[in-house]
mmCIF file of C-alpha atoms in Angstrom:
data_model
loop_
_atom_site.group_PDB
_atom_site.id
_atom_site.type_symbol
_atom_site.label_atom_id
_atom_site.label_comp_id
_atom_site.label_asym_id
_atom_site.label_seq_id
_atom_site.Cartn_x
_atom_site.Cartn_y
_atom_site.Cartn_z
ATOM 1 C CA UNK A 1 -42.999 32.899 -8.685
ATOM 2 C CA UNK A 2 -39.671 33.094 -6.478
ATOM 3 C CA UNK A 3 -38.613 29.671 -5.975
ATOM 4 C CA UNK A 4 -36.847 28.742 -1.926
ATOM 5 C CA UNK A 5 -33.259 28.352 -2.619
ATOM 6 C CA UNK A 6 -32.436 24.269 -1.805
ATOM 7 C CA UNK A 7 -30.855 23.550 2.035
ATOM 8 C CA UNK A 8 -26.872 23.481 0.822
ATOM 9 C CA UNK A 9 -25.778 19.893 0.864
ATOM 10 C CA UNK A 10 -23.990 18.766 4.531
ATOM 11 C CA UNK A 11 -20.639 18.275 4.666
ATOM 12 C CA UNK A 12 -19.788 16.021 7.035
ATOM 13 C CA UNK A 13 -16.726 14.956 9.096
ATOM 14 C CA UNK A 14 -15.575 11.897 11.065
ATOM 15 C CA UNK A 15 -13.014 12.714 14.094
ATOM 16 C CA UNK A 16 -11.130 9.701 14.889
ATOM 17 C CA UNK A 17 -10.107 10.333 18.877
ATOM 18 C CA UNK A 18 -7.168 8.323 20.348
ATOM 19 C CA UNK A 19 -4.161 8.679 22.543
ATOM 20 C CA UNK A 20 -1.388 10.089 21.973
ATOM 21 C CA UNK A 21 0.715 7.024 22.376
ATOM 22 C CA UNK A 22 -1.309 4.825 20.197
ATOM 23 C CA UNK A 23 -0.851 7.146 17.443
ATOM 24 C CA UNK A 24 2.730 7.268 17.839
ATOM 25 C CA UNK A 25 2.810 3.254 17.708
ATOM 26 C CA UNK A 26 -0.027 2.744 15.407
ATOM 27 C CA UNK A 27 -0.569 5.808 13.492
ATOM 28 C CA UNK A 28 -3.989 7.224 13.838
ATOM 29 C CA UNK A 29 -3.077 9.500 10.650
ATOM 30 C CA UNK A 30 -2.830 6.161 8.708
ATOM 31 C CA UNK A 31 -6.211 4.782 9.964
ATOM 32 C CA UNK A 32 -7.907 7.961 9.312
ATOM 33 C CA UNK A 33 -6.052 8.032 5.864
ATOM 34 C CA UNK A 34 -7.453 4.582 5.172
ATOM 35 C CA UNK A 35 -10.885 5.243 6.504
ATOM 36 C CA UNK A 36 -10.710 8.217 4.127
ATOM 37 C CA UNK A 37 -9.964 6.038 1.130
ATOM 38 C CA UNK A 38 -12.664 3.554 1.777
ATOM 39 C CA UNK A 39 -15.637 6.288 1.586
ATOM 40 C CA UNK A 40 -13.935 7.692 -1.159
ATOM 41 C CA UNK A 41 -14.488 4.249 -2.892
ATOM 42 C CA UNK A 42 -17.980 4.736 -2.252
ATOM 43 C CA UNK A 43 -18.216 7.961 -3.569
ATOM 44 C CA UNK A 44 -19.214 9.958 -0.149
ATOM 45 C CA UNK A 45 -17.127 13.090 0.345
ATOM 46 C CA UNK A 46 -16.067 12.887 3.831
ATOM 47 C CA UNK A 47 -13.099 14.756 5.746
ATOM 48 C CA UNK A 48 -11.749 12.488 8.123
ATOM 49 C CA UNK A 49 -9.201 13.912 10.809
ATOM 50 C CA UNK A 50 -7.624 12.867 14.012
ATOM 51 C CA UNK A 51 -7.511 14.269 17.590
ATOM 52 C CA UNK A 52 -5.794 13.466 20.845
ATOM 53 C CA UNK A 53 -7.234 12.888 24.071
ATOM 54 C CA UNK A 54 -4.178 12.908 26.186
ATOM 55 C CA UNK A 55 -0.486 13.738 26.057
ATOM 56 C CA UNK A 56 -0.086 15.968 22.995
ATOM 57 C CA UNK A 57 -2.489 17.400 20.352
ATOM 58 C CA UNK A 58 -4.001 18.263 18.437
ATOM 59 C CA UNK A 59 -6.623 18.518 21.103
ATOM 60 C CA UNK A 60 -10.579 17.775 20.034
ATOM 61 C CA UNK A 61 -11.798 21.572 20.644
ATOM 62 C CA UNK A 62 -8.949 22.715 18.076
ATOM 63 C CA UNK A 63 -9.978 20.266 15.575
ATOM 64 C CA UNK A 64 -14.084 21.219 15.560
ATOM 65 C CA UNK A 65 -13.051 24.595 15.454
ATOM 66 C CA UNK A 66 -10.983 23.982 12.275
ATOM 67 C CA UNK A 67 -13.257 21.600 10.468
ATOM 68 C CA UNK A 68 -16.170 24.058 11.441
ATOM 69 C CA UNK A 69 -14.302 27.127 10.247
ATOM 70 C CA UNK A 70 -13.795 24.681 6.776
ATOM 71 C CA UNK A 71 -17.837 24.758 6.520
ATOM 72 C CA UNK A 72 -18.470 21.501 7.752
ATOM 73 C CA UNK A 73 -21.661 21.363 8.932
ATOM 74 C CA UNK A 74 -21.766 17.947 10.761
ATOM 75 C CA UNK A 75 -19.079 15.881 13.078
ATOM 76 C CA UNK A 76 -19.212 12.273 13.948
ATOM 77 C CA UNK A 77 -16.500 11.975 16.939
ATOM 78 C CA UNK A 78 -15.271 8.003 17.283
ATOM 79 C CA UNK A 79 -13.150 7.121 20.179
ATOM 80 C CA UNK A 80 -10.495 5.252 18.683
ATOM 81 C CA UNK A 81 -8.627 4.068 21.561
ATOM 82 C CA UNK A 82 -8.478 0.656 22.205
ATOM 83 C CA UNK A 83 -8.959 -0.336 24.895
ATOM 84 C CA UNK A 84 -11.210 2.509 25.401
ATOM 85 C CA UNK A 85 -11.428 4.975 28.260
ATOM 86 C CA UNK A 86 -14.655 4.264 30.100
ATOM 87 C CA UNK A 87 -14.644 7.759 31.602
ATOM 88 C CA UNK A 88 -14.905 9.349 28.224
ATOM 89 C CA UNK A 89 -18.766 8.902 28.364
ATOM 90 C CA UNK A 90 -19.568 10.090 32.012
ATOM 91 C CA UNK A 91 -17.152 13.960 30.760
ATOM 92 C CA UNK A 92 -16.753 13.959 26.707
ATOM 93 C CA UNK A 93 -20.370 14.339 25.895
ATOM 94 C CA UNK A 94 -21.381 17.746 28.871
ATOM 95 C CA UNK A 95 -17.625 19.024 27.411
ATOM 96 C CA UNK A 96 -18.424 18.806 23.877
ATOM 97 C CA UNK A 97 -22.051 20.561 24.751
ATOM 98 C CA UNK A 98 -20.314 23.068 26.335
ATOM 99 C CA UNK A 99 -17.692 23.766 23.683
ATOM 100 C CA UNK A 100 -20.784 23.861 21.364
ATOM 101 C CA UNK A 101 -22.909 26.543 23.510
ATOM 102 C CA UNK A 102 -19.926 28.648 24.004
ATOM 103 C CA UNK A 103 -18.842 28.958 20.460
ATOM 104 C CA UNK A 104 -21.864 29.072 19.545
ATOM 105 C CA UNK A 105 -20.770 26.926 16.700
ATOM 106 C CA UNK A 106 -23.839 25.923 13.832
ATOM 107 C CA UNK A 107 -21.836 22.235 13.085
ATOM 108 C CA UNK A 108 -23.710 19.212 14.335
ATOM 109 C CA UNK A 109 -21.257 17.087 16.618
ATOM 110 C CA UNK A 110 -22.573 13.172 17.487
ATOM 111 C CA UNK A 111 -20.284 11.464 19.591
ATOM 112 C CA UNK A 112 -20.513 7.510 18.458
ATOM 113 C CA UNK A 113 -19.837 4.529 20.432
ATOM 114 C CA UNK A 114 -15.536 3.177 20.512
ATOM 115 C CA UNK A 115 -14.263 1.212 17.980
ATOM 116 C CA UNK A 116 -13.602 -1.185 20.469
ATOM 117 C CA UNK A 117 -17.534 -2.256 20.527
ATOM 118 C CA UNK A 118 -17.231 -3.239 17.103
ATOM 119 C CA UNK A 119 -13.934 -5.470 17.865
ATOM 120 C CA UNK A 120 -14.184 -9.122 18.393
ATOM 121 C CA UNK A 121 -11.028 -8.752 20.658
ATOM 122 C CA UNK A 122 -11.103 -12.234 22.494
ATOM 123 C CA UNK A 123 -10.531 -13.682 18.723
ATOM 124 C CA UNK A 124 -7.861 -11.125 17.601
ATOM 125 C CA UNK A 125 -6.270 -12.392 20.833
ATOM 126 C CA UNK A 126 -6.860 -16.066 20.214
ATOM 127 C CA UNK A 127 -5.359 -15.425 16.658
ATOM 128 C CA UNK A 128 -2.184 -13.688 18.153
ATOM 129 C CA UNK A 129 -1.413 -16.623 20.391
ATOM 130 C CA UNK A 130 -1.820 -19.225 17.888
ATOM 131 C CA UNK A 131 0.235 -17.494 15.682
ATOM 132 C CA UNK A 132 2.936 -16.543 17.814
ATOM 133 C CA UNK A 133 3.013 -19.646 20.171
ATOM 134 C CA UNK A 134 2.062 -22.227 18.046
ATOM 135 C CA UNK A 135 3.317 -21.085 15.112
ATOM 136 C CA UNK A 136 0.312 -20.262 12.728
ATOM 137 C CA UNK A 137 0.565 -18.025 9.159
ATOM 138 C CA UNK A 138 4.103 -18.295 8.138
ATOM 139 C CA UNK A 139 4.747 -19.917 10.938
ATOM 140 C CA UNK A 140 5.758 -16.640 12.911
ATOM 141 C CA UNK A 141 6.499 -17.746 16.477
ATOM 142 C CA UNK A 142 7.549 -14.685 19.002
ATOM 143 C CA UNK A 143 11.132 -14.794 19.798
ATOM 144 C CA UNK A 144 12.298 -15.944 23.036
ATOM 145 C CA UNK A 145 13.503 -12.430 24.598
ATOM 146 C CA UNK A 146 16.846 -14.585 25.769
ATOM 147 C CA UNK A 147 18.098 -13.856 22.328
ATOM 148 C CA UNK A 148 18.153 -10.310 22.659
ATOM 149 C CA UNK A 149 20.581 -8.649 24.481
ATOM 150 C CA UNK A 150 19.884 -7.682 27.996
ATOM 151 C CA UNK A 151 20.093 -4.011 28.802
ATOM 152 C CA UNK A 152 18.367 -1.908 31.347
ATOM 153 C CA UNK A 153 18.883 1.499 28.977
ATOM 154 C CA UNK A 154 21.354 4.172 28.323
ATOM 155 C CA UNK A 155 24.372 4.551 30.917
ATOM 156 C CA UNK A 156 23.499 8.040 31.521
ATOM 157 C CA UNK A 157 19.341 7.295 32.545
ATOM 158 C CA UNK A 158 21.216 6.209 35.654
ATOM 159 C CA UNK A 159 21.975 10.018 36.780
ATOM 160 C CA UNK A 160 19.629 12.559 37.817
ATOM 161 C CA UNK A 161 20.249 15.932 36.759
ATOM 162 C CA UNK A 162 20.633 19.226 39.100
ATOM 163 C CA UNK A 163 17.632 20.921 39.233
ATOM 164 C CA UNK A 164 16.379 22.687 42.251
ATOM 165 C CA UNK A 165 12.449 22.387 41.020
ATOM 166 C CA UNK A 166 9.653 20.163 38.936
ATOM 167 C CA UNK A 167 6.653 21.367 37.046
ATOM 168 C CA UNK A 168 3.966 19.000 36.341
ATOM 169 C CA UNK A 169 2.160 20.071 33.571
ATOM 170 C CA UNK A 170 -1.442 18.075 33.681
ATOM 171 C CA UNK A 171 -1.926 16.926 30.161
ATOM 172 C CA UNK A 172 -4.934 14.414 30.733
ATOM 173 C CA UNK A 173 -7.761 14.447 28.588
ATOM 174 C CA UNK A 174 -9.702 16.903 30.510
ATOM 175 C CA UNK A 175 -6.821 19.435 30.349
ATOM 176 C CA UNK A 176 -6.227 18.650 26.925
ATOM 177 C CA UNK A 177 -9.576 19.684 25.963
ATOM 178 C CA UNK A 178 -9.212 22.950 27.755
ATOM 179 C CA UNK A 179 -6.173 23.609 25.946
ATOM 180 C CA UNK A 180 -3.101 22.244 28.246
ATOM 181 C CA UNK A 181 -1.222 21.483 25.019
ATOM 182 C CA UNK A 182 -0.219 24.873 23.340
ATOM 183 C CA UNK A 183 -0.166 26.166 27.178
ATOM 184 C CA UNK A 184 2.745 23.322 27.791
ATOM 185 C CA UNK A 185 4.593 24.778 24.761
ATOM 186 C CA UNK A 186 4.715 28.261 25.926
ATOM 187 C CA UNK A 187 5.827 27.616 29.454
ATOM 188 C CA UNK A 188 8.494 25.246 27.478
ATOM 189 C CA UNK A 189 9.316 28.602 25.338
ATOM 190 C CA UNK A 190 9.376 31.080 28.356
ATOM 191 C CA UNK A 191 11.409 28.259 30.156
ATOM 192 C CA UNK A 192 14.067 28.557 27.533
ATOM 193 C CA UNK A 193 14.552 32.236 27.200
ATOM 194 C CA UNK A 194 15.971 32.084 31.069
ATOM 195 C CA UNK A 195 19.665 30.479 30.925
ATOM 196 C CA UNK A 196 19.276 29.635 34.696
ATOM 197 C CA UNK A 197 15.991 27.383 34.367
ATOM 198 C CA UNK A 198 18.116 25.660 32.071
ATOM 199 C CA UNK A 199 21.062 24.765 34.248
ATOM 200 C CA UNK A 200 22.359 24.879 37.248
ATOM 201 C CA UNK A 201 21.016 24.861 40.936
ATOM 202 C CA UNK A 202 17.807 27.284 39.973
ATOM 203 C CA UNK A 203 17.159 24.488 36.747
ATOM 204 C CA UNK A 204 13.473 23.408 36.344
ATOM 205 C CA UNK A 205 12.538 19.596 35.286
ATOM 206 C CA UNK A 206 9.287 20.673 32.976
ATOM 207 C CA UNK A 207 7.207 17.211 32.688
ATOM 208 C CA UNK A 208 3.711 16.402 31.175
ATOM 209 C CA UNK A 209 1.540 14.318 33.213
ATOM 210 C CA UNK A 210 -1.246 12.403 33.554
ATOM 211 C CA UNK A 211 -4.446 13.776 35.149
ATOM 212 C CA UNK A 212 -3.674 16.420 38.387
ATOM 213 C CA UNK A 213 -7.145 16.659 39.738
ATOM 214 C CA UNK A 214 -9.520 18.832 40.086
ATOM 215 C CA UNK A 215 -10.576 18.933 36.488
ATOM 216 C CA UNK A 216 -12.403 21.857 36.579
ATOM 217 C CA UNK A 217 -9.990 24.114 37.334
ATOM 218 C CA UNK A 218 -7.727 22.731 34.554
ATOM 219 C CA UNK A 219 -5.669 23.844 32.832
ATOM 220 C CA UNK A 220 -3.328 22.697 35.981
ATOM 221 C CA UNK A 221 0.358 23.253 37.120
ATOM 222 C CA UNK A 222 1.999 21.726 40.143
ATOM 223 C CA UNK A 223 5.571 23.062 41.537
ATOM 224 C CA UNK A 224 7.706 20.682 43.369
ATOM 225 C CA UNK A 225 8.819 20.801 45.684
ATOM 226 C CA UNK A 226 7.349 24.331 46.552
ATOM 227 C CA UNK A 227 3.492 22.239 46.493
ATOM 228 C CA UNK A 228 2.248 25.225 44.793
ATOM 229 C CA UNK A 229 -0.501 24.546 42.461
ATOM 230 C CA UNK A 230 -1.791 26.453 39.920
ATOM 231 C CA UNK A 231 -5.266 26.590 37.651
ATOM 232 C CA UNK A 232 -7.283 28.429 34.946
ATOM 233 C CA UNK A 233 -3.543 28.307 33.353
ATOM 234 C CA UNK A 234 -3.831 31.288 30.588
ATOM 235 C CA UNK A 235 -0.257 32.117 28.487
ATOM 236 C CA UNK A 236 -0.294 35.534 30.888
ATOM 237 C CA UNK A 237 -0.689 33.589 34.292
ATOM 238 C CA UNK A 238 2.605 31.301 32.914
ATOM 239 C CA UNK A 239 4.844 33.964 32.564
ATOM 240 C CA UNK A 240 3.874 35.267 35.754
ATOM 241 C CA UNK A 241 4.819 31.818 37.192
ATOM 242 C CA UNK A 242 8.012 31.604 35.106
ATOM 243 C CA UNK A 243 9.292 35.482 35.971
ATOM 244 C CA UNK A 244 7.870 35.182 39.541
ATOM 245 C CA UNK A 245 8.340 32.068 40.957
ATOM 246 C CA UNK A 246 10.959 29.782 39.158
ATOM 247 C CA UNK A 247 13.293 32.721 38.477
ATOM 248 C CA UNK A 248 12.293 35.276 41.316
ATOM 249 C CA UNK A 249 11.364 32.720 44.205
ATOM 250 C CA UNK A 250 8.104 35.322 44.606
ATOM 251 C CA UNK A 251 4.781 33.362 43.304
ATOM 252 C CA UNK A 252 1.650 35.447 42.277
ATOM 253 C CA UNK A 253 -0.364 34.922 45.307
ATOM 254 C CA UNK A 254 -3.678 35.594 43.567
ATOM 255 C CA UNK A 255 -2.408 33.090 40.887
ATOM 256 C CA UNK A 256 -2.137 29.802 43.544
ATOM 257 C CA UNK A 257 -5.016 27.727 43.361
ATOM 258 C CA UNK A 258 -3.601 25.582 46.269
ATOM 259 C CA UNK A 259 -0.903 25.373 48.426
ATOM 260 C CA UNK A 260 0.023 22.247 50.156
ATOM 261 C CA UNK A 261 0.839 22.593 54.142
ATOM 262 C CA UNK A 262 4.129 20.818 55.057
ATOM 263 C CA UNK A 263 4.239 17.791 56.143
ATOM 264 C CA UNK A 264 5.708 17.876 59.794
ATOM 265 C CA UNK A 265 8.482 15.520 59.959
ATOM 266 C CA UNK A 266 9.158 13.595 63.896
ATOM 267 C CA UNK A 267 12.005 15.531 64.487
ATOM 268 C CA UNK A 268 10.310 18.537 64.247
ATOM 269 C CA UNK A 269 7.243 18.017 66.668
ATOM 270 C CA UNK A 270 6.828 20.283 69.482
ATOM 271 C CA UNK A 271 8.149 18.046 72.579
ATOM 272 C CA UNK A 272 5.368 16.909 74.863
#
């Protein structure tokens, strides 16, 4: 009698998801280390990894592709961002589904409520005053910021720079999940193989920023201040925008996804 081979144990994953900016001042790699060491303690082998949803990556998409490619056969996603972004439920869980269908990926992925549902913030908040008012463990009270010395910044963050154009790369989470990240480092690379995007009148200031609108056409560009915007960003389409319209002044016409009329100033009004 042939005996049915056993289902292969899961492996599972947990993604932690936060911003960019809170993992630079609070280290998402260190809470997902620790996180890592505490189911270790209890004996359950679980990956635990980290994902951006703004600003840099590595972006979620990348990540599930990576942990799926690593056999993992189920992914618990936990927004991580505190406070938490209450748009992320109304977009994260029809973007995941669709990253799902098209990659027609076999890994389970549950998306579980923020860690900020499980905070008791109002105490964490009474416990910070007390401590740094009052004077509570150790008695640590804040400094007064009159002790430090007063400085608005560097000299030089007082000068603009000559540049004849901006480009406003949309890094917000819905752009990040379509892959605005490694798209922002190539235009950055094309950018720098062209000595006169670098300096001079012809320079262009290359920015991330903070959602564009409209989402679904992300990945998104904006030139300034040609109001030229551009969508479906692909690595081809940005070095047609590089070679064509920073350098060559001669934009892709099928390329635009919008181009803003100008805005007629008094002065030049037809006289009634």
């Amino acid at each position: 009698m042939t005996e049915t081979p056993a289902n292969p144990p899961s492996r599972r994953a947990i993604v932690l998801y936060g911003r960019a900016s809170f993992d630079h001042g609070q280290n998402l790699k260190a809470l997902a280390s620790a996180l890592a060491v505490r189911h270790a303690a209890r004996d359950e082998a679980v990956t635990v990894a980290t994902a951006h949803a703004d600003l840099s990556g590595p972006a979620l998409p990348g990540v599930l592709a990576d942990l799926a490619r690593d056999g993992v056969t189920e992914a618990l996603v936990i927004p991580a961002m505190v406070p938490s972004d209450p748009s992320l439920s109304a977009w994260l869980p029809g973007a995941l589904s669709h990253w799902a269908t098209t990659t027609g990926t076999a890994m389970a992925v549950r998306l579980a409520p923020p860690v900020e549902s499980a905070l008791d913030l109002p105490a964490a908040l009474d416990r910070i005053a007390l401590n740094s008012i009052a004077g509570g463990l150790a008695d640590a009270r804040a400094q007064d910021v009159r002790e430090t010395e007063p400085s608005l910044g560097k000299p030089g963050w007082s000068a603009i720079p000559e540049h004849g154009r901006q480009v406003f790369v949309c890094v917000g989470a819905r752009c990040l999940h379509r892959g605005a990240e490694p798209l922002y480092q190539h235009l950055r690379a094309a950018m720098k193989g062209h000595r006169a995007l670098n300096a001079g009148p012809r320079r262009a200031m290359c920015a991330r920023t903070s959602c564009l609108y409209p989402c679904n056409r992300g990945p998104l560009l904006v030139v300034q201040p040609d109001a030229v915007w551009y969508g479906d960003l692909t690595p081809a389409k940005i070095d047609r925008i590089v070679t064509g319209h920073l350098l060559s002044d001669t934009p892709e016409t099928a390329d635009i996804l919008h181009r803003n009329r100008p805005v007629e100033r008094a002065e030049d009004a037809p006289m009634g």
